[in-house]
Short mmCIF file of C-alpha atoms in Angstrom, two decimals:
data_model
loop_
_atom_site.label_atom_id
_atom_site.label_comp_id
_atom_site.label_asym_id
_atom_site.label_seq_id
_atom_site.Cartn_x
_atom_site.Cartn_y
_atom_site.Cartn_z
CA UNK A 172 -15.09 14.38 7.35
CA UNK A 173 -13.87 11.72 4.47
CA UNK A 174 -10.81 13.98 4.46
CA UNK A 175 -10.03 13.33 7.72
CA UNK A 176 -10.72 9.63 7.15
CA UNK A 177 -8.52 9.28 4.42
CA UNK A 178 -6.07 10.88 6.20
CA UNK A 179 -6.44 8.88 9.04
CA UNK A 180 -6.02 5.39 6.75
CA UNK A 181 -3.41 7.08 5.32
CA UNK A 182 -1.64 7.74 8.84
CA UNK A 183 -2.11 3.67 9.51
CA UNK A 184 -0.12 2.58 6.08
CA UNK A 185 2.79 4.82 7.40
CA UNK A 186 2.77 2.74 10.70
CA UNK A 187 2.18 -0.44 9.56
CA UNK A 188 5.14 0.66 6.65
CA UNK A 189 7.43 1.29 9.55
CA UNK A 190 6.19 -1.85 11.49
CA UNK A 191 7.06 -3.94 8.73
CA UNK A 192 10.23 -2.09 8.47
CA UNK A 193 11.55 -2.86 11.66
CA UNK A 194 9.92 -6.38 10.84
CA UNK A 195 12.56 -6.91 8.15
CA UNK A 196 15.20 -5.52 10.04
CA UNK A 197 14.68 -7.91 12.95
CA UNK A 198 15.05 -10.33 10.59
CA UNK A 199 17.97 -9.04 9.26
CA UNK A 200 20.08 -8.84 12.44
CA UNK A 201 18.75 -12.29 13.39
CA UNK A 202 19.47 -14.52 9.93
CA UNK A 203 21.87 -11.74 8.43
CA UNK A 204 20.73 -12.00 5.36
CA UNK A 205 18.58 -8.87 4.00
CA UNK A 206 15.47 -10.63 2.93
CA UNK A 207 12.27 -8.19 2.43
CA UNK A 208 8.83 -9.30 3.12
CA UNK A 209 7.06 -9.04 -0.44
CA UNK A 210 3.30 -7.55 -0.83
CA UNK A 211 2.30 -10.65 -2.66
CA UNK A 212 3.68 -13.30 -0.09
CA UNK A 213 1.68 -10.77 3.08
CA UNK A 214 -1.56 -10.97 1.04
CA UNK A 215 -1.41 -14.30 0.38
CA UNK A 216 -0.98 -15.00 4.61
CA UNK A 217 -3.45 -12.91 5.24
CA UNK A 218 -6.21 -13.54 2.93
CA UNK A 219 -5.24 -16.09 -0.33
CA UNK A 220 -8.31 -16.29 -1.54
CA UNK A 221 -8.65 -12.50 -2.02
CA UNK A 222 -5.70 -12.64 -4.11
CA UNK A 223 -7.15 -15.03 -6.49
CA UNK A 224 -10.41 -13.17 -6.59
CA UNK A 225 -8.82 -10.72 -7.74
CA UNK A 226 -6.30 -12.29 -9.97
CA UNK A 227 -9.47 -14.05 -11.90
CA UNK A 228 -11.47 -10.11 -12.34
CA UNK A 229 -8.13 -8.67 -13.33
CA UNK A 230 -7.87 -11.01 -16.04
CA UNK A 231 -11.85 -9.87 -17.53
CA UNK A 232 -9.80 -6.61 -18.40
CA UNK A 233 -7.01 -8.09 -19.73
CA UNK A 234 -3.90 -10.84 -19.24
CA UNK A 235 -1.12 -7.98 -19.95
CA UNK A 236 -2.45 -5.86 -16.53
CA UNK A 237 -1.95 -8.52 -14.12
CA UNK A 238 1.34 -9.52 -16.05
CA UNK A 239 2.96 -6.21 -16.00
CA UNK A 240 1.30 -4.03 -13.51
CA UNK A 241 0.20 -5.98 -10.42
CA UNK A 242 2.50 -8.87 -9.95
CA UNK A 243 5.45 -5.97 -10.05
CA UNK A 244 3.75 -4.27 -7.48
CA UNK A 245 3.06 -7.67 -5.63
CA UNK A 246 7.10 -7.97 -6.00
CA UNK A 247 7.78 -5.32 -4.21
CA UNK A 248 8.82 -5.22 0.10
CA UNK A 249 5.83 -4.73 2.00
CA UNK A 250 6.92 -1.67 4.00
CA UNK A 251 7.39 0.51 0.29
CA UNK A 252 3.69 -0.73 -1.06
CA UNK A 253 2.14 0.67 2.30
CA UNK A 254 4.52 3.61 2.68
CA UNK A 255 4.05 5.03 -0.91
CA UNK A 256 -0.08 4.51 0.09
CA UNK A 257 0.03 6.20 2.92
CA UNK A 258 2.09 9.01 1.80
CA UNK A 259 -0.16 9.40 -1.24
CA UNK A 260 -3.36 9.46 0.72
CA UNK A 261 -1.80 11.86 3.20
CA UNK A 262 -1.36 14.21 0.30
CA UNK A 263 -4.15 14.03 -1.59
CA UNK A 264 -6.29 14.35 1.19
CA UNK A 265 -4.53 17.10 3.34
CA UNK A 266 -6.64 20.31 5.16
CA UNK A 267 -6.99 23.24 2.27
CA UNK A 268 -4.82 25.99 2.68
CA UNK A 269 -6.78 29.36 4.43
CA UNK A 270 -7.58 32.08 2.14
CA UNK A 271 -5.37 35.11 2.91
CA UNK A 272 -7.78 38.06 3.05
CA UNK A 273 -11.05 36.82 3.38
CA UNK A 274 -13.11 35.80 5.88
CA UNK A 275 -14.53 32.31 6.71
CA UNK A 276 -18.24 32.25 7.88
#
C-alpha cells in the first residue's frame, strides 16, 4: 500500500513537471524569450516562510549545505526538480518483479 502511494506522488511530480513545462513554454511563445520558472522563486510564491524555515534548520548542520547543495537545486527550472522526483519515486517504488517458478499463496 505505501508502494502504491509513493508511486502515486510520484505520478503527480511528472504532471505537475509537464504542467510547468508547457507553463514555460507559454511563456516562451508569448515574451520570446526562454525564461524558466526556478524551484526557489515557486517555493517562495507558494509558501516563503517554509523556505526560511528551512533555510534557518539547514544552517544547524552546517553553512556549506545550504551554500552548495540546496540553493543549486533551488536554481534549477521547476519542471526538472519535479520531473527528476517523480521519476525517482516511480522507480524506487515500482511493483516487484513475479518469481518465475514458484507459486504465490
Amino acid at each position: 500500500m505505501i508502494r502504491g502511494f509513493f508511486r502515486l506522488i510520484g505520478l503527480l511530480l511528472l504532471a505537475g513537471s509537464f504542467i510547468f513545462m508547457v507553463y514555460d513554454g507559454a511563456r516562451y511563445v508569448a515574451d520570446q524569450s526562454l525564461r524558466f520558472t526556478q524551484f526557489g522563486q515557486f517555493w517562495n510564491d507558494i509558501h516563503q516562510s517554509s523556505q526560511q524555515a528551512f533555510h534557518a534548520w539547514v544552517d544547524r548542520f552546517g553553512p556549506w549545505i545550504w551554500n552548495d547543495v540546496i540553493r543549486l537545486l533551488l536554481e534549477q527550472p521547476v519542471f526538472a526538480v519535479l520531473g527528476i522526483a517523480g521519476i525517482l519515486l516511480m522507480i524506487l517504488f515500482r511493483p516487484r518483479k513475479p518469481l518465475i517458478g514458484y507459486a504465490r499463496d
